[in-house]
Coordinates of C-alpha atoms and ligand atoms in Angstrom, one line a residue:
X186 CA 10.1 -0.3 -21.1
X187 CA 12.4 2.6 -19.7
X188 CA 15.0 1.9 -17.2
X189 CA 15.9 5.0 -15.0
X190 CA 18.7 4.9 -12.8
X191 CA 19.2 8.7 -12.5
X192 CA 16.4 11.4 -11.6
X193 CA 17.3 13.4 -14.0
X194 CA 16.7 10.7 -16.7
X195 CA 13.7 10.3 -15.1
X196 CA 12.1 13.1 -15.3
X197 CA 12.9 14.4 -18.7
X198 CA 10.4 11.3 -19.2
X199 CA 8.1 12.4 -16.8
X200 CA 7.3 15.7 -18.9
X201 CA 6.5 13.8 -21.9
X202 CA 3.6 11.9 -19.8
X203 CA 2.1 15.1 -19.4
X204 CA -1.3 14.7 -19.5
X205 CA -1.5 11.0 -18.7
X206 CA -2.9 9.7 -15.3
X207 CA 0.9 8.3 -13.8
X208 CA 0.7 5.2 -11.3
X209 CA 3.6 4.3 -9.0
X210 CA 4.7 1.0 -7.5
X211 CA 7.2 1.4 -5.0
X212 CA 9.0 -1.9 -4.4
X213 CA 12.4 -2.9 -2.4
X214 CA 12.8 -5.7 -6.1
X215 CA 12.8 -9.2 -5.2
X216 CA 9.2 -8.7 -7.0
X217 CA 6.8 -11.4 -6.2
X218 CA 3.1 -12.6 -6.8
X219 CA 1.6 -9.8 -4.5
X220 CA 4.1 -7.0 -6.0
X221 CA 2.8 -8.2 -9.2
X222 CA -0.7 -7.9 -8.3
X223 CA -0.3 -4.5 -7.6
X224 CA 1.7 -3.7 -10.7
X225 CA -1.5 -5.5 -12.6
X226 CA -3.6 -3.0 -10.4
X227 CA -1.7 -0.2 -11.2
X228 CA -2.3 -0.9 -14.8
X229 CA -5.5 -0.9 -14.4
X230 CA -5.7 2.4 -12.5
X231 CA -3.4 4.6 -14.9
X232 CA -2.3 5.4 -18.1
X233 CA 1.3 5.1 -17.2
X234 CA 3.0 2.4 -14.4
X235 CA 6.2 3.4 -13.1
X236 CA 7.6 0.4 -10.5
X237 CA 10.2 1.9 -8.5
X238 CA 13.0 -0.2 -6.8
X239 CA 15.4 0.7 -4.5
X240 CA 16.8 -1.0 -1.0
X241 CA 16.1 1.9 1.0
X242 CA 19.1 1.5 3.8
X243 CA 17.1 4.3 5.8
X244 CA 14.4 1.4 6.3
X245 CA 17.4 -0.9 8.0
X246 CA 18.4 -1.0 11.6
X247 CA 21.6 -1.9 12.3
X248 CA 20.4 -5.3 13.4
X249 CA 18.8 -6.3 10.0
X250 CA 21.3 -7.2 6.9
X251 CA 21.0 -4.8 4.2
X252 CA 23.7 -6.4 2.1
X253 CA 22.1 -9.8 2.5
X254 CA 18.5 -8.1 0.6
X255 CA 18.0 -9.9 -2.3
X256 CA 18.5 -7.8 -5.2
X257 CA 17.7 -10.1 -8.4
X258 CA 18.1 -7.4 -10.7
X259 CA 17.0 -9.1 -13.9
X260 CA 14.5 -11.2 -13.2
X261 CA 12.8 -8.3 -11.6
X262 CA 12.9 -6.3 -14.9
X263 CA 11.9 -9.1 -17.2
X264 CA 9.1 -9.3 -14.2
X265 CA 7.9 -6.0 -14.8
X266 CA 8.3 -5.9 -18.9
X267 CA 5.8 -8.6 -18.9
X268 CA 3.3 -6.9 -16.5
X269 CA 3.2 -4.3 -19.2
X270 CA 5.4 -1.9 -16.8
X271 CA 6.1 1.7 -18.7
X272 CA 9.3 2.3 -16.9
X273 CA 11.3 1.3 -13.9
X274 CA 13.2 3.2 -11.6
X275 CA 16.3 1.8 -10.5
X276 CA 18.3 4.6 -8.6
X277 CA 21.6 3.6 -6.6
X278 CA 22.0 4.4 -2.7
X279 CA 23.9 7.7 -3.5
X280 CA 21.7 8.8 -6.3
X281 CA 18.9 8.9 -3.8
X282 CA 21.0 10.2 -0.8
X283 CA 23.9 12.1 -2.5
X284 CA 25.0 13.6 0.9
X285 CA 24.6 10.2 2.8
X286 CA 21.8 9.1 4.9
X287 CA 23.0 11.2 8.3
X288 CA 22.4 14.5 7.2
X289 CA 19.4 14.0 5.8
X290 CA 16.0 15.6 6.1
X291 CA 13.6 12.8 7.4
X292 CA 9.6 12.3 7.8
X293 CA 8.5 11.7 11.3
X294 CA 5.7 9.9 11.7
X295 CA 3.7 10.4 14.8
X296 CA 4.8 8.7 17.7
X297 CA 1.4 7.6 18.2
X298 CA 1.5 5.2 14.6
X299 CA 5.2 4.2 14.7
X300 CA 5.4 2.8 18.8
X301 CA 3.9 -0.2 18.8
X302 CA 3.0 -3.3 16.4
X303 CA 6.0 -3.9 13.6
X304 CA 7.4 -0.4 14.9
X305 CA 8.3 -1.7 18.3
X306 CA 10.2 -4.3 16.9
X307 CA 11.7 -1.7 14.1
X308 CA 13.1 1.2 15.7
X309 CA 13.3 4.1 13.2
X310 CA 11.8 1.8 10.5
X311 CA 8.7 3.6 9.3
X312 CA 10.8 7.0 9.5
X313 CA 12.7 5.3 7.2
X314 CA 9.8 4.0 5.2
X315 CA 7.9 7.7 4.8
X316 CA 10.9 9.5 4.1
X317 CA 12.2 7.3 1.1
X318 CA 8.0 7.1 0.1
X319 CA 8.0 11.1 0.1
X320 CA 11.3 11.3 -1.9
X321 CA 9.8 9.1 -3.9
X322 CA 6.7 10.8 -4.7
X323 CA 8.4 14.1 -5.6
X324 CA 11.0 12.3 -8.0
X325 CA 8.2 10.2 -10.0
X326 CA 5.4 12.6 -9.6
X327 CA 2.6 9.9 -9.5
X328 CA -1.5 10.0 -9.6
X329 CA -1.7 7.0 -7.8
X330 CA 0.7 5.2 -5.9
X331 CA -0.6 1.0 -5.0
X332 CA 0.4 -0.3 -1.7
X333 CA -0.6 -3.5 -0.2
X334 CA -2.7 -3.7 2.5
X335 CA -0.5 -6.4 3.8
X336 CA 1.8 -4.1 5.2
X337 CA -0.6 -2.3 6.9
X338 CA 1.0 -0.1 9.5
X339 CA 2.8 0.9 7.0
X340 CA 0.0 1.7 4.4
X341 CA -1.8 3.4 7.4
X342 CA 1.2 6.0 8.5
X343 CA 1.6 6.6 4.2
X344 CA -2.2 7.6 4.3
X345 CA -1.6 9.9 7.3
X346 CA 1.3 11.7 5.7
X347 CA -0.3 11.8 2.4
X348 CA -3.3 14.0 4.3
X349 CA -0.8 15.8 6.8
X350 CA 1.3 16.8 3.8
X351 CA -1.6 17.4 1.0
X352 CA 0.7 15.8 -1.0
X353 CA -1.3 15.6 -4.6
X354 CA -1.1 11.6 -5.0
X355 CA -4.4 9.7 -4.7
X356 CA -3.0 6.2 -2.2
X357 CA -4.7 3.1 -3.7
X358 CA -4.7 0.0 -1.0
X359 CA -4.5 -3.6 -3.0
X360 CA -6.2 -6.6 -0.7
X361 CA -4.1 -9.0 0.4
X362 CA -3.0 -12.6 -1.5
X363 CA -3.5 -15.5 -0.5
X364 CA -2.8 -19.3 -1.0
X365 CA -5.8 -21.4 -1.5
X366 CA -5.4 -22.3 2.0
X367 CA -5.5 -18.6 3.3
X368 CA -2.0 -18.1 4.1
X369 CA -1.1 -14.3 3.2
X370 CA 2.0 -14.4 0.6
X371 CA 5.1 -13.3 1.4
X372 CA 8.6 -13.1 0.3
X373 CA 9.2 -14.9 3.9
X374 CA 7.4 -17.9 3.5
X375 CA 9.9 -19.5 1.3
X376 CA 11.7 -20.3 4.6
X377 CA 8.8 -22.3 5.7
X378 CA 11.0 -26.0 4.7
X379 CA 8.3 -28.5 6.2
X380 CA 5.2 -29.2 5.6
X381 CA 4.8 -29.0 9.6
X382 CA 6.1 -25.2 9.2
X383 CA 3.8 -24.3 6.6
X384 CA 0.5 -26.3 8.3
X385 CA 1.8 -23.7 11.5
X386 CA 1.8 -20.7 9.4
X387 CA -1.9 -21.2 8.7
X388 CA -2.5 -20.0 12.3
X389 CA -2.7 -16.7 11.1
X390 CA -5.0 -16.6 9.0
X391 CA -7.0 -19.3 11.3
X392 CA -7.0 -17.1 14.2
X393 CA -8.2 -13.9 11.7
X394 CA -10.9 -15.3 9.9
X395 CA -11.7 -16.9 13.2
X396 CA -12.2 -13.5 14.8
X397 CA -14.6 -12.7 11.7
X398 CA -16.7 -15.5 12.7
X399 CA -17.0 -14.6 16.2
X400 CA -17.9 -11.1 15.4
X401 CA -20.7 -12.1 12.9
X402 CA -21.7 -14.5 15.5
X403 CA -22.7 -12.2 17.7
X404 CA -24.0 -10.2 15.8
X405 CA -21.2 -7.0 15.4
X406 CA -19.5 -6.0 18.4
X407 CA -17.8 -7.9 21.2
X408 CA -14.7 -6.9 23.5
X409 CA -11.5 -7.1 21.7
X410 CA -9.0 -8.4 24.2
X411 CA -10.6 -11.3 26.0
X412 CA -12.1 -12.6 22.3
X413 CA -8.3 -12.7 20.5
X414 CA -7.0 -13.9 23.8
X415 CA -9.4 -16.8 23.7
X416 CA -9.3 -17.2 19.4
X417 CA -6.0 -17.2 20.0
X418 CA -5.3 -20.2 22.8
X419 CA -7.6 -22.1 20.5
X420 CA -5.8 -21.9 17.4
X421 CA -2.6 -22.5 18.7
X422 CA -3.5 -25.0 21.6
X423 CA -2.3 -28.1 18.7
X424 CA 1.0 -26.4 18.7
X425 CA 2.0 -26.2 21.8
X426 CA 4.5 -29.3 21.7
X427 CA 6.0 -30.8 18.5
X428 CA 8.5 -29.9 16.4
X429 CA 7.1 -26.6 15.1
X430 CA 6.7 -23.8 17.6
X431 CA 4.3 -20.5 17.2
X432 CA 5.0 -17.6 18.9
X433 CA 2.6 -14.7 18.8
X434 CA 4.3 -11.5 18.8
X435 CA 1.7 -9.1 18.7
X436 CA -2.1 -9.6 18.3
X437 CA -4.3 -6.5 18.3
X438 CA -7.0 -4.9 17.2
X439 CA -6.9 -1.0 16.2
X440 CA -8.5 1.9 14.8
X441 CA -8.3 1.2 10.5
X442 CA -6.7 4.7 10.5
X443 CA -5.1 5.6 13.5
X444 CA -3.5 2.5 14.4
X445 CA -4.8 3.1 18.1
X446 CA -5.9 -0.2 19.9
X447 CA -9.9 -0.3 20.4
X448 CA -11.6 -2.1 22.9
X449 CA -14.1 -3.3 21.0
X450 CA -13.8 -5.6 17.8
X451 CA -16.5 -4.4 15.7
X452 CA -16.9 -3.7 11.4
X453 CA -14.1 -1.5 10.7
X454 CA -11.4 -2.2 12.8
X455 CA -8.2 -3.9 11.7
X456 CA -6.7 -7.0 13.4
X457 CA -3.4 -7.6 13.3
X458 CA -0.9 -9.9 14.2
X459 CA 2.7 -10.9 14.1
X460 CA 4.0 -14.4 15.0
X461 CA 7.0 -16.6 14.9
X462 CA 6.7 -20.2 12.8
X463 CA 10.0 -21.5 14.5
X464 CA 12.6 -18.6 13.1
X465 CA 10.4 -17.4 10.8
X466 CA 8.5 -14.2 11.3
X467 CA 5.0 -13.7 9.1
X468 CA 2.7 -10.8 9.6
X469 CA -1.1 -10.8 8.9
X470 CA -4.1 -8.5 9.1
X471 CA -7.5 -8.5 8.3
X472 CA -10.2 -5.2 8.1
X473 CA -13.5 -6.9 10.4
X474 CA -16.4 -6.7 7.9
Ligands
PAF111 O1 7.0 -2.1 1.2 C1 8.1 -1.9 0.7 O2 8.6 -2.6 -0.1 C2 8.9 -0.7 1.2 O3 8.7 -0.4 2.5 C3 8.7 0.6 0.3 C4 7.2 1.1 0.5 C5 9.0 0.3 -1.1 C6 9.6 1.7 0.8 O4 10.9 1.4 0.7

């Protein structure tokens, strides 16, 4: 397996791939079971997986602790040498921003995609997001680049750019994992310490694949707010005292492409939702079939 830490390095590489399908996987490190599964997808995909990982500080408000990001440098590269990973791409701060962050050129995503949801909460986040994911497309020159639906705002305001830009890279979404009791993996849930926290953090995926249910139920359409409203004071009415608390922070259903909120739940649209499990934040979404 390579180990790039300089473009150059990089793409003296990438002209001996010539000729091969390329897939990216761009990571922040701190790789886990759903980064893996999309390295395993990649694999299957291409005939060459590149795994890029960078902390992108663009991505960082000033609130959030960049210097606190995990960075586990070498567990992360024996991660990806056993996936079968062709080469990693591990460029410093400065080799991706040589003239610092605040003179840089920057995507803007439309307003429209980047004001509500995770971007309220995030100001300047998915600028951040698509301008280190561009960057990164022209230094690695992928095929195919894997994202996980998980993160779906951010998957959906990729896809946009990708067709606002014609940028020549083919975006492949990888479903979201789960635990075998539904809950959607994430680096977070490691701060889930009780078993009461972890019971809690079910709720998401309760209140998601409730909403499925409904809609089958009656047979494919029914209005979207008074249905998540209700889902939603169900699911959580058993933890409304106790010593776990969950906070919804957003729950919404939208437009699988747009991101716009829908008045109707019906096959096709996205639910999403964001909720506190004491101090922990977790993030869920699910596409209504
Ligand atoms: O999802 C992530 O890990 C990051 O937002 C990404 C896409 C690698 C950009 O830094």
């Amino acid at each position: 397996m390579f180990l790039f830490t300089t473009v150059a390095e990089y793409q003296t590489q990438r002209s001996a791939w010539q000729g091969k399908t390329l897939a990216l996987v761009p990571t922040m490190g701190a790789l886990h079971e759903g980064h893996q599964a999309l390295i395993r997808h990649a694999r299957s995909v291409a005939d060459v997986v590149v795994v890029s990982i960078f902390v992108n500080p663009l991505q960082f408000g000033p609130q959030e602790d960049l210097a606190a990001y995990p960075r586990p440098k070498a567990q992360d590269l024996a991660i990806c040498e056993q996936l079968g990973v062709d080469a990693v791409f591990y460029p410093s701060p400065p080799e991706m921003y040589p003239e610092g962050p605040d003179s840089l050129t920057r995507v803007v995503p439309p307003v429209s995609m980047t004001e509500n949801f995770c971007g309220a909460f995030r100001p300047g986040h998915f600028e951040g997001v698509a301008t280190v994911v561009l960057k990164l497309f022209s230094i690695t020159q992928p095929d195919v680049a894997v994202f996980g639906e998980k993160d779906a705002q951010q998957l959906a305001i990729i896809q946009k750019m990708v067709r606002d830009l014609n940028l020549p890279v083919r975006i492949v979404p990888h479903p979201t994992l789960r635990d075998e009791r539904g809950l959607a993996l994430s680096s977070r849930n490691q701060y889930l310490k009780t078993p009461q926290e972890q019971e809690a953090a079910l709720c998401l995926s309760q209140i998601l694949s409730g909403v499925q249910q409904a809609l089958t139920n009656a047979g494919g359409s029914l209005p979207a707010e008074e249905t998540l409203e209700r889902l939603q004071a169900a699911v959580l009415a058993p933890w409304q005292s106790g010593p776990v608390s969950v906070r919804v922070q957003y729950l919404a259903a939208v437009d699988a492409v747009t991101f716009q909120p829908v008045a109707r739940l019906q096959p096709g649209v996205r639910v999403l939702m964001a909720a506190y499990v004491n101090q922990v934040r977790l993030i869920d979404n699910g596409l209504l079939l």
